[in-house]
XYZ file of C-alpha atoms in Angstrom:
774
model
C 106.354 77.664 204.796
C 104.626 80.547 202.581
C 103.148 79.947 198.941
C 105.578 82.333 197.096
C 103.358 83.276 193.241
C 105.616 83.111 190.528
C 105.653 85.731 188.483
C 103.869 86.507 185.233
C 105.512 85.290 182.573
C 104.519 85.053 178.726
C 106.187 83.407 175.275
C 109.586 84.675 174.365
C 108.628 86.864 171.274
C 110.329 85.267 168.377
C 112.763 86.544 166.551
C 110.754 86.784 162.966
C 107.868 88.414 165.005
C 109.747 90.619 166.268
C 110.513 91.708 162.332
C 107.479 91.164 160.523
C 106.503 93.775 163.114
C 108.741 95.672 161.804
C 108.588 95.751 158.930
C 105.080 97.036 159.454
C 106.120 99.781 161.854
C 108.251 100.715 159.059
C 105.181 100.936 156.420
C 103.538 103.031 158.369
C 106.987 105.211 159.545
C 108.107 106.272 156.469
C 104.619 108.295 155.357
C 104.309 109.968 158.721
C 108.165 111.152 158.747
C 107.418 112.766 155.739
C 104.197 114.220 156.010
C 105.384 115.740 159.432
C 108.122 117.009 158.028
C 106.235 118.335 155.279
C 103.919 120.289 158.127
C 107.157 121.596 159.692
C 107.043 124.719 157.190
C 111.627 123.802 156.809
C 112.827 124.771 152.920
C 111.212 122.878 149.888
C 113.721 119.132 150.053
C 115.005 119.234 154.260
C 111.748 118.918 155.924
C 110.981 116.112 154.359
C 114.186 114.862 154.945
C 114.310 116.693 158.197
C 111.614 113.859 159.043
C 112.805 110.723 157.659
C 116.363 111.680 159.644
C 114.349 111.832 163.146
C 112.882 108.826 162.481
C 116.197 106.640 161.908
C 117.129 108.334 165.202
C 114.075 108.121 167.224
C 113.983 104.313 166.146
C 117.653 102.907 166.606
C 118.771 105.865 169.264
C 116.316 106.096 171.483
C 115.060 102.971 170.734
C 118.033 101.144 172.301
C 118.404 103.770 175.027
C 114.563 103.967 176.084
C 113.948 101.623 179.154
C 110.566 100.700 177.150
C 110.025 97.454 174.747
C 107.899 99.348 172.500
C 107.648 103.007 172.403
C 108.430 104.058 169.037
C 110.038 107.364 168.555
C 110.216 109.921 165.772
C 108.775 112.825 164.259
C 105.597 114.060 166.262
C 102.994 115.469 164.977
C 102.067 117.464 167.923
C 105.200 119.453 167.436
C 104.331 120.134 163.604
C 103.334 123.802 164.764
C 106.089 124.293 167.354
C 108.594 123.797 165.345
C 107.120 125.696 162.561
C 106.469 128.595 164.576
C 110.413 128.383 165.799
C 111.457 127.791 162.256
C 109.696 131.570 161.119
C 110.720 132.888 164.229
C 114.311 131.863 163.967
C 114.480 132.939 160.454
C 116.951 129.373 159.303
C 116.407 125.964 159.549
C 120.117 126.009 160.462
C 119.638 127.725 164.082
C 117.119 125.553 164.782
C 118.528 122.754 164.488
C 120.861 124.294 167.151
C 117.693 124.598 169.606
C 117.212 120.883 168.675
C 120.625 120.108 170.187
C 120.254 122.305 173.075
C 116.964 120.351 173.804
C 118.787 117.315 173.700
C 121.493 118.554 176.098
C 118.403 119.670 178.253
C 116.412 116.480 178.420
C 119.686 114.607 179.352
C 119.931 117.032 182.636
C 115.896 116.688 183.122
C 116.278 112.987 183.164
C 119.207 112.640 185.450
C 117.669 115.348 187.777
C 114.611 112.769 187.607
C 111.950 115.094 186.050
C 109.973 111.955 184.090
C 108.660 111.741 187.782
C 105.842 114.769 186.342
C 104.414 111.574 184.430
C 102.986 111.075 187.383
C 100.617 113.707 187.864
C 98.799 112.945 184.968
C 95.141 111.954 186.001
C 94.536 108.474 184.427
C 91.034 110.192 182.535
C 93.730 112.683 180.083
C 96.084 109.888 179.538
C 93.003 107.403 178.806
C 91.079 110.318 176.842
C 94.876 111.539 175.392
C 94.607 106.967 173.678
C 91.169 108.091 172.653
C 91.341 111.165 170.377
C 94.577 109.656 168.625
C 92.507 107.043 168.015
C 89.576 109.346 166.196
C 91.972 111.200 164.933
C 93.864 107.989 163.260
C 90.219 107.470 161.377
C 88.892 110.784 160.391
C 92.080 111.877 158.928
C 92.593 108.706 157.388
C 89.546 109.079 156.076
C 90.367 111.977 152.732
C 93.031 109.674 151.912
C 91.446 106.476 152.130
C 89.707 108.311 149.638
C 92.440 110.066 147.753
C 91.883 113.331 148.791
C 95.864 113.887 149.804
C 96.685 117.817 150.136
C 96.723 117.329 153.782
C 100.588 115.860 155.040
C 99.988 112.932 156.715
C 100.442 112.813 160.088
C 99.175 115.542 160.094
C 97.195 116.108 163.860
C 95.412 119.804 164.173
C 91.465 120.103 163.754
C 92.882 123.729 161.405
C 95.085 122.401 158.834
C 98.268 123.785 156.669
C 96.555 123.776 153.429
C 93.928 125.818 154.745
C 90.633 123.061 155.316
C 90.217 121.602 158.933
C 89.734 117.850 159.344
C 85.762 118.133 158.971
C 85.473 120.233 155.865
C 88.671 118.041 154.445
C 86.426 114.636 154.906
C 83.894 116.608 153.376
C 86.019 116.875 150.764
C 86.921 113.899 150.303
C 83.606 113.092 149.660
C 82.077 114.632 147.423
C 84.823 113.731 145.319
C 86.414 110.818 145.375
C 89.383 109.523 143.839
C 88.082 105.986 142.264
C 91.478 104.335 141.885
C 92.925 104.941 145.673
C 89.132 104.397 146.939
C 89.123 100.694 145.406
C 92.880 100.177 146.908
C 91.580 101.503 150.229
C 88.977 99.136 150.380
C 90.628 96.862 148.746
C 93.348 96.936 151.727
C 90.501 97.501 154.283
C 88.691 95.008 153.525
C 91.823 92.227 153.983
C 92.332 93.729 157.814
C 89.102 93.178 158.652
C 89.827 89.706 157.089
C 92.417 88.842 159.151
C 91.093 89.829 162.303
C 88.172 88.009 162.026
C 88.798 85.105 160.676
C 91.310 81.971 160.801
C 94.054 84.011 158.731
C 94.470 85.835 161.921
C 96.424 82.672 163.310
C 98.853 82.784 160.051
C 102.650 83.854 160.346
C 101.753 87.524 158.253
C 100.086 90.156 160.018
C 96.906 91.700 159.145
C 98.669 95.226 158.443
C 101.369 93.972 155.748
C 98.637 91.991 154.240
C 97.344 94.758 153.330
C 99.666 97.080 152.393
C 100.420 94.105 149.985
C 97.098 93.760 148.915
C 97.328 97.974 148.178
C 100.195 97.734 146.276
C 98.727 95.091 143.634
C 95.543 96.412 142.967
C 97.802 100.218 141.966
C 99.604 97.746 139.854
C 97.023 96.287 137.840
C 96.033 99.441 137.353
C 98.516 100.287 136.166
C 99.320 97.923 134.399
C 95.871 97.223 132.571
C 96.257 101.383 131.623
C 92.766 102.157 133.410
C 92.272 106.232 134.235
C 91.511 104.653 137.617
C 95.439 104.169 137.558
C 96.783 106.338 140.893
C 99.604 109.282 140.058
C 102.688 109.513 141.903
C 100.814 112.092 144.357
C 98.503 109.984 146.129
C 101.596 107.739 146.892
C 104.637 107.903 149.466
C 107.159 110.189 148.013
C 110.996 109.864 149.338
C 112.716 112.256 147.876
C 115.369 111.555 144.971
C 119.386 112.478 145.691
C 120.662 114.893 143.949
C 124.500 114.712 142.162
C 126.194 114.723 145.915
C 124.439 112.001 146.839
C 122.954 111.548 150.595
C 125.005 114.166 152.184
C 122.701 116.706 149.892
C 120.084 116.133 151.329
C 121.419 117.254 154.975
C 121.647 119.971 156.151
C 123.904 120.574 159.558
C 123.343 123.438 162.470
C 124.750 127.123 162.203
C 126.548 126.702 165.243
C 127.512 130.458 164.618
C 124.385 131.163 166.668
C 124.489 128.702 169.727
C 124.598 131.720 172.068
C 122.021 133.512 170.304
C 118.935 134.204 173.113
C 116.607 133.574 170.406
C 118.520 130.173 170.137
C 118.468 129.755 173.647
C 114.231 129.754 174.503
C 113.317 127.987 171.038
C 115.570 125.237 172.523
C 114.070 125.770 176.131
C 110.315 125.412 174.573
C 111.398 122.544 172.597
C 113.121 120.996 175.334
C 109.614 121.793 177.209
C 107.553 120.356 174.720
C 109.476 117.478 173.889
C 109.155 116.072 177.291
C 106.047 117.022 177.872
C 104.773 114.641 174.947
C 106.981 111.968 175.701
C 105.986 111.431 178.998
C 102.395 111.351 178.047
C 102.632 109.499 175.155
C 105.355 106.623 177.595
C 101.893 106.581 180.038
C 99.880 105.815 177.173
C 102.254 103.086 175.521
C 102.564 101.171 178.826
C 98.243 100.879 179.578
C 98.245 99.067 176.146
C 101.131 96.865 176.486
C 99.916 93.350 176.931
C 102.368 92.572 179.177
C 102.169 96.136 181.306
C 105.547 96.227 182.331
C 106.794 99.246 183.296
C 108.997 102.110 181.918
C 111.016 104.140 183.533
C 110.501 108.026 183.051
C 113.756 109.560 183.994
C 115.749 106.802 181.355
C 113.151 107.754 178.388
C 114.404 111.559 179.075
C 117.152 110.844 178.661
C 117.287 108.514 175.693
C 114.864 111.117 174.308
C 117.741 113.844 174.938
C 120.743 111.750 173.335
C 118.880 111.340 170.424
C 117.394 114.814 170.127
C 121.219 115.702 170.165
C 122.035 113.695 167.607
C 118.944 114.458 165.731
C 120.057 118.094 165.588
C 123.385 117.749 164.215
C 122.762 116.060 161.452
C 119.278 117.660 159.782
C 116.769 116.080 161.942
C 113.563 117.581 163.622
C 113.380 116.971 167.460
C 111.829 113.100 168.137
C 109.244 112.084 171.299
C 107.716 109.303 172.224
C 105.050 109.026 169.404
C 101.701 107.096 169.941
C 100.434 106.571 166.954
C 103.074 104.227 165.480
C 103.314 102.819 168.882
C 100.546 101.572 168.198
C 100.766 99.881 165.494
C 104.127 98.136 166.747
C 102.155 96.549 169.986
C 98.685 95.827 167.798
C 101.611 94.153 165.007
C 103.103 91.989 167.433
C 106.008 93.844 168.742
C 107.160 93.149 172.182
C 110.878 93.871 171.789
C 113.017 96.636 171.239
C 113.719 94.478 168.545
C 110.771 95.568 166.189
C 112.263 98.974 167.193
C 115.320 98.982 165.538
C 114.510 97.054 162.833
C 111.807 99.475 161.819
C 114.424 102.334 161.597
C 116.777 100.190 159.984
C 114.320 99.478 156.922
C 113.935 104.070 157.316
C 117.684 104.241 156.489
C 117.384 101.405 153.568
C 114.844 102.805 151.935
C 115.766 106.116 151.700
C 119.029 104.958 150.853
C 118.110 102.048 148.614
C 114.459 101.607 148.252
C 113.515 104.880 147.062
C 111.443 103.644 144.069
C 110.089 101.159 145.819
C 108.917 102.332 148.364
C 107.432 105.127 146.238
C 105.241 102.713 144.399
C 102.785 102.107 148.267
C 100.164 103.776 147.826
C 98.932 106.928 150.274
C 95.073 105.351 150.359
C 96.569 101.421 151.617
C 98.622 102.852 154.467
C 95.658 104.874 155.278
C 93.371 101.262 155.920
C 95.923 100.281 158.212
C 95.894 103.173 160.870
C 92.224 103.207 160.314
C 92.014 100.273 161.603
C 94.558 100.980 164.310
C 92.175 104.318 165.425
C 89.230 102.447 165.551
C 91.474 99.926 168.661
C 92.744 102.601 170.484
C 89.226 105.007 170.609
C 86.781 101.495 170.970
C 83.430 102.039 172.176
C 83.987 99.795 174.904
C 86.679 102.243 176.642
C 83.815 105.262 176.534
C 81.442 103.491 178.202
C 83.966 102.309 181.015
C 84.848 106.306 181.426
C 80.759 105.989 181.870
C 80.325 103.460 183.961
C 82.971 105.144 186.082
C 81.216 108.394 187.101
C 80.982 111.997 186.096
C 84.528 112.592 188.052
C 86.571 110.135 185.435
C 83.758 110.820 182.104
C 83.808 114.837 182.053
C 87.628 114.864 181.874
C 87.735 112.066 179.795
C 85.517 113.558 177.411
C 86.879 116.997 177.473
C 90.362 115.890 176.627
C 88.823 114.036 173.360
C 87.181 116.789 172.445
C 89.783 119.480 172.639
C 92.506 117.518 170.357
C 89.995 116.729 168.343
C 89.320 120.131 168.237
C 93.001 121.846 168.061
C 95.893 119.615 168.750
C 97.731 117.245 171.362
C 99.446 119.152 173.440
C 96.596 122.222 173.589
C 94.222 119.222 174.029
C 96.389 117.721 176.986
C 96.337 120.845 178.310
C 92.371 121.253 178.362
C 91.690 118.171 179.970
C 94.683 119.460 182.647
C 92.382 122.145 182.926
C 89.312 120.481 183.718
C 91.255 117.654 185.815
C 92.219 120.171 188.158
C 89.017 122.154 188.368
C 87.020 118.599 189.801
C 90.075 118.598 191.378
C 89.401 121.663 193.526
C 85.520 120.648 192.962
C 85.926 118.010 195.365
C 88.442 119.659 197.955
C 85.979 122.429 198.111
C 83.621 119.733 199.510
C 85.790 117.934 200.471
C 88.850 117.807 202.845
C 86.608 116.770 206.090
C 83.567 114.428 206.680
C 80.289 114.866 208.834
C 79.553 112.588 210.341
C 76.249 111.830 213.627
C 77.516 109.625 215.669
C 74.269 108.175 218.349
C 76.300 107.978 221.592
C 74.432 106.948 224.575
C 74.526 110.604 225.920
C 73.203 112.055 222.783
C 73.862 112.784 219.655
C 77.266 113.867 218.734
C 78.318 116.005 214.825
C 81.680 114.791 214.643
C 83.446 117.145 211.917
C 86.461 114.799 211.215
C 89.001 116.912 209.449
C 91.494 114.352 206.832
C 95.038 114.355 206.190
C 95.112 117.644 204.292
C 92.683 120.344 203.998
C 93.726 123.423 202.350
C 92.239 126.894 201.633
C 89.382 125.121 199.160
C 87.317 123.479 202.513
C 86.699 126.828 203.963
C 83.431 127.646 202.511
C 81.839 124.532 203.025
C 83.062 123.893 206.672
C 81.734 127.464 207.224
C 78.514 126.827 206.705
C 78.221 123.855 208.235
C 78.975 124.833 211.343
C 76.888 127.954 210.711
C 74.062 125.769 210.641
C 74.618 124.350 214.172
C 71.358 124.653 216.523
C 71.419 125.780 220.819
C 72.518 122.316 222.276
C 73.975 120.037 220.182
C 77.392 118.796 220.748
C 79.800 119.289 217.609
C 83.198 117.557 218.140
C 86.269 118.713 215.762
C 88.428 116.110 215.324
C 92.149 116.210 213.672
C 92.748 112.940 214.699
C 93.769 112.009 211.225
C 95.421 115.013 209.918
C 98.365 116.574 209.423
C 97.893 120.257 208.092
C 95.349 122.574 208.745
C 95.261 125.993 206.444
C 95.612 128.909 208.319
C 92.078 129.896 206.658
C 90.835 126.276 208.345
C 92.258 126.976 211.554
C 90.868 130.263 211.736
C 86.770 129.012 211.136
C 87.523 126.355 213.704
C 88.721 128.842 216.317
C 86.157 131.432 215.861
C 83.525 129.018 215.958
C 85.265 127.175 219.336
C 85.719 130.922 221.524
C 83.539 132.927 220.447
C 79.776 131.485 217.313
C 79.532 127.979 219.284
C 79.275 129.392 223.180
C 77.110 132.383 221.786
C 74.315 130.580 220.329
C 74.701 127.586 221.934
C 75.978 124.865 220.603
C 78.926 122.687 222.924
C 82.280 122.293 221.072
C 84.350 119.846 221.240
C 88.155 120.437 219.714
C 90.676 116.827 219.143
C 93.794 115.783 217.953
C 95.515 118.816 216.566
C 98.458 119.486 216.775
C 100.738 121.279 218.871
C 101.590 124.086 216.462
C 98.339 125.414 216.756
C 97.483 125.520 219.743
C 94.141 124.216 219.809
C 94.102 122.421 222.600
C 91.553 119.439 223.957
C 88.111 120.313 224.749
C 86.066 117.525 225.264
C 81.958 118.784 226.400
C 79.946 115.189 225.338
C 79.696 112.625 227.350
C 80.624 108.951 224.990
C 80.689 106.577 228.175
C 77.575 105.434 230.837
C 77.916 108.103 234.029
C 75.833 108.114 236.662
C 73.503 111.084 235.201
C 72.681 108.852 231.843
C 71.962 105.403 233.470
C 69.598 107.295 235.001
C 68.061 108.672 232.235
C 67.639 105.882 230.199
C 65.162 102.964 229.932
C 64.973 99.129 228.904
C 63.930 100.464 225.649
C 66.169 103.447 224.908
C 69.112 100.664 226.031
C 67.390 97.872 223.368
C 67.639 100.581 220.587
C 71.192 101.797 221.007
C 72.554 98.271 221.087
C 70.045 97.366 217.892
C 71.728 100.919 216.595
C 75.145 100.126 217.524
C 75.177 96.548 215.807
C 74.436 97.899 212.610
C 77.002 100.357 212.508
C 79.626 97.427 213.062
C 77.707 95.679 210.182
C 78.604 98.855 208.270
C 81.734 99.346 209.657
C 80.492 102.708 210.193
C 81.567 102.543 214.594
C 81.734 105.286 216.515
C 84.962 107.458 217.383
C 86.069 106.366 220.897
C 88.301 107.737 223.102
C 89.868 104.825 225.131
C 91.901 106.680 227.221
C 89.233 108.830 228.288
C 87.100 106.346 229.133
C 88.998 104.763 231.342
C 89.640 108.386 232.809
C 85.405 108.885 233.240
C 85.234 104.830 234.854
C 88.032 105.218 237.141
C 86.355 106.531 239.947
C 82.453 103.464 239.022
C 80.761 101.902 236.450
C 76.975 102.479 236.065
C 76.948 99.937 232.964
C 73.074 100.414 231.007
C 73.341 96.402 230.139
C 74.019 93.278 231.275
C 74.943 90.394 228.575
C 74.968 86.756 229.670
C 76.130 85.286 226.457
C 78.457 82.082 224.999
C 82.480 81.764 225.773
C 82.725 81.278 221.892
C 85.861 83.383 221.074
C 83.863 84.691 217.761
C 80.795 86.990 219.855
C 82.776 89.609 221.732
C 79.407 91.748 223.373
C 81.609 95.072 222.825
C 82.670 95.103 219.574
C 78.813 93.316 217.923
C 77.100 96.110 219.670
C 79.620 98.531 218.986
C 80.169 99.661 222.598
C 82.323 101.329 224.017
C 84.792 101.058 228.018
C 81.981 100.973 231.100
C 78.392 100.612 228.693
C 78.011 96.708 229.700
C 78.176 94.354 231.950
C 78.970 90.689 230.647
C 78.678 87.713 232.013
C 79.548 84.633 229.623
C 79.284 80.848 229.848
C 80.313 78.108 226.938
C 75.971 77.563 225.970
C 75.206 81.133 227.556
C 73.626 78.421 230.452
C 72.432 80.618 233.204
C 73.497 79.299 237.071
C 73.842 80.717 240.183
C 77.206 82.276 240.098
C 75.694 83.270 236.681
C 72.366 85.124 238.121
C 74.377 86.832 241.208
C 76.114 88.671 238.650
C 73.104 90.041 236.979
C 71.246 90.000 240.599
C 74.254 92.415 241.122
C 74.630 94.203 237.795
C 70.797 95.360 237.411
C 70.072 95.987 241.882
C 73.274 97.017 242.407
C 74.752 98.209 239.998
C 71.115 100.106 238.132
C 71.701 97.990 234.642
C 68.096 98.462 232.606
C 68.439 95.457 230.675
C 69.744 91.768 230.648
C 70.312 90.740 227.155
C 70.518 86.621 226.839
C 72.914 86.689 223.629
C 73.415 82.989 221.547
C 74.710 82.310 218.312
C 74.960 79.996 215.787
C 77.275 76.921 214.708
C 77.533 76.846 219.034
C 80.209 74.587 219.938
C 78.557 73.630 223.201
C 75.136 73.361 221.528
C 76.518 71.048 218.809
C 78.474 69.126 221.268
C 74.693 68.481 223.384
C 72.922 67.685 220.574
C 75.231 64.156 219.682
C 74.919 64.054 223.234
C 71.440 63.357 223.922
C 71.026 61.402 220.210
C 73.749 59.233 220.780
C 71.947 58.335 224.984
C 75.434 58.353 226.700
C 76.741 61.239 229.218
C 78.768 64.335 228.894
C 81.380 63.278 231.508
C 81.596 59.818 230.690
C 82.038 60.181 226.660
C 84.136 62.993 226.858
C 86.310 62.680 230.337
C 85.056 66.462 231.166
C 84.185 65.868 235.145
C 82.749 69.385 234.793
C 81.307 69.274 231.165
C 77.482 68.023 232.303
C 76.780 71.066 234.166
C 76.366 73.015 230.479
C 75.010 69.825 228.587
C 72.528 69.114 231.436
C 71.284 72.968 230.758
C 70.627 72.566 227.138
C 69.527 69.232 226.656
C 66.170 70.246 227.505
C 66.219 72.657 224.195
C 67.405 70.274 222.249
C 64.798 67.527 223.241
C 61.873 70.880 222.549
C 63.013 71.180 218.888
C 60.356 69.872 216.915
C 61.117 70.902 213.981
C 63.488 69.307 213.002
C 62.926 64.899 211.673
C 65.625 63.444 210.242
C 69.384 64.011 211.240
C 69.552 65.679 214.762
C 73.234 65.231 214.719
C 75.600 68.335 215.086
C 76.371 67.891 211.951
C 72.951 69.214 211.001
C 73.728 73.270 211.604
C 69.495 74.040 210.872
C 68.880 71.762 213.914
C 71.849 72.911 216.159
C 71.179 76.345 215.552
C 67.120 76.189 216.127
C 68.260 74.251 219.579
C 70.149 77.471 220.069
C 67.716 79.382 220.459
C 64.948 77.472 222.562
C 67.953 77.563 224.430
C 68.048 81.982 224.775
C 64.241 81.226 225.484
C 65.208 79.065 228.369
C 67.592 81.127 229.977
C 64.979 83.576 229.819
C 62.953 81.556 231.870
C 65.406 80.863 234.160
C 66.587 84.009 235.711
C 62.787 84.985 236.809
C 61.777 81.836 238.207
C 65.318 81.346 240.046
C 65.987 85.098 240.632
C 63.516 86.492 243.220
C 65.244 90.017 243.028
C 65.778 90.044 239.212
C 62.118 88.787 238.962
C 60.450 91.509 240.852
C 62.685 94.349 238.825
C 61.178 92.727 235.334
C 57.610 92.935 237.510
C 58.135 96.806 238.661
C 59.095 97.763 235.159
C 63.054 98.139 236.110
C 64.700 97.084 234.034
C 64.213 94.843 231.001
C 64.778 91.064 229.279
C 65.149 90.089 225.450
C 66.827 86.989 223.945
C 68.865 87.671 220.598
C 70.581 84.894 218.418
C 73.954 86.390 216.569
C 74.930 84.817 213.850
C 78.648 84.076 213.004
C 78.574 84.046 209.691
C 77.302 87.497 208.946
C 77.621 89.230 211.593
C 73.861 90.772 212.750
C 72.110 90.355 216.140
C 68.563 89.671 215.384
C 66.324 89.838 218.442
C 63.479 87.274 219.894
C 60.116 88.745 220.359
C 59.452 85.507 222.475
C 58.581 86.313 226.452
C 60.780 89.766 226.056
C 60.270 92.050 228.649
C 59.322 95.394 229.212
C 61.006 96.068 225.665
C 59.237 95.461 222.233
C 60.507 94.639 218.750
C 59.529 95.822 215.132
C 59.253 92.724 213.624
C 61.677 92.587 211.580
C 64.107 92.008 214.600
C 62.795 88.154 214.686
C 64.048 85.347 213.318
C 62.694 81.996 212.206
C 64.578 80.844 215.201
C 62.795 83.682 217.100
C 59.019 81.909 216.408
C 60.905 78.522 216.739
C 61.268 79.485 220.721
C 58.142 81.870 221.241
C 56.285 78.253 220.461
C 58.019 75.642 222.639
C 56.730 75.057 226.143
C 58.237 76.344 229.310
C 61.436 74.087 230.161
C 60.558 70.416 231.748
C 56.955 70.498 229.878
C 58.229 68.472 226.851
C 60.786 66.122 228.977
């Protein structure tokens, strides 16, 4: 019964951990919602409340409906520029809210139509680039806040800022004129985070980000209590707008449904739906990669959840909602593993707005900046860049292009640029791909085989035409479409022209195979890939040996020749003209045709246990060489041979094989091998079948002895050897590696490179003729 591997599980997260993680996310989300609302360009009071409403709806509604366990949704900095442009274009924030509701309805429809699958077409290097860029943005954008420069709203991710500066000039301004109190708070919070990460405090039940915020608040309050000139002004704190006499309702803005059918509003809704859906799908994919439990999240369900959230957010005055990677990563780093932390952070946002505005407005932005800087460092770790570099330029260049583009523009533009670079690499690969060219050394000569891929597009046309134009007179070219489902018409045109006109005119023999009937290119084979009479007559013993060596190299590397076995059957049906005869063992692990990468009709194979040579084997080899024209005899032994092992044990024990086993005919095999056992002098210790080195040495000597017996016992074969008509060579096949090593000892009419002979060949070369040491 097969063993079933249980699914990976993790300890069930405690409610306390989830609530604590939700509290950390709340502390980070609060200023981000306010800042993104301010960056949206809505009227004075509405924008910050619009951001907070989006954060509450995104956390509670989308968090409850989403298929993701850790993704946090809310107002997105990547949409700020789009939102500002749409508000200005419509001339009314209430009209814009109608567009937000429409975008939500469109998202629900897109999810129900399973449009979330578009996320699968975003390359992994772009997703990784998005994560790294967000990490770097967090660090670069939060450095000014850490030093007390809060002119750019929290959450702004664009290079060009709404305050007139850009990311780099803002850092220079902050470094040139830091605010001492904010800097003290920021560095105290940063030190707390580092201590919580690098010391035993990491095991504390209180997450580092929460501890950092509490330390920051404590330092700020201490400066105020001491009357210090470094005390931080309210403008550098979280700023929740205060309620007027009308209470909470006075802060809300409602849609202007009178403009529901305004074409400009409809276009704005479509634009928001497209942009918000794309950003959500990208962030969802990135969040899944951050999830330590690697749980999948259905993108279609996510679109429906986002659509419901946007429809509700627009109805009560909120900004558009998307999945947001910054808050999601903070949630994961704080220990959030379920939707509880996501929903709880939104509940805290609502409570803070309604009841705790004075308390929340005591949190320094510098302390929150420290939390976001550490989060950014985790997202943009050097290890990620190193891993992409090691993956090669095809992965690294689009990754870096995405990172730089996001840093120098904004999230959506940067991702689109990263996608464009990735597509450029895809086009480049397709221009160089679509097919591969393999040189195959068949028995009758080399063939240039163009192996077409499953899909061959027009992008491969230039390369294919260029390579075909280089083919010279007398060359064999095979265009193989057996694994191809689609060939572009431009490619077919090149192939037809070359096969019908250009190739024949230049003396190139062109073979076609495997094209679907709809392409009207019938199979034409002009090369010979089996041992025909003409091929056999042209071969020498040395050439045959070279072909066998090359075949074994292909077998080892997995680059076996393409063979049309049905055509070989037809070609050899009327007669056979093999180039060699192999005397091998019956061992199932040593099939000669496979080891030498040969086809039907290429060799004779005689197989006897222990590759011993008796009268029947000699008669078979005489027929193969004298009657059928084979040019080479190969005696093929192998490592870990069972017949040799048994013979070693019988000789060591001094028993007869038949008497020991009850197999009356086994002695005809072991008696022929026993001479080799006695001739092996290198081993003085264990001389039984358990010593594999001893067994393999005996097997090599047995090959040597068999080669000598062939000439001694067959005058016909001896004469063919002496006249140079045939050659004889011994070889050992390693059943562990797949390599065949040819032995130089007593090789006749063939020459071997020194590297072809193994240590067993050296042992065999030094052995005496059979019976000399008996």
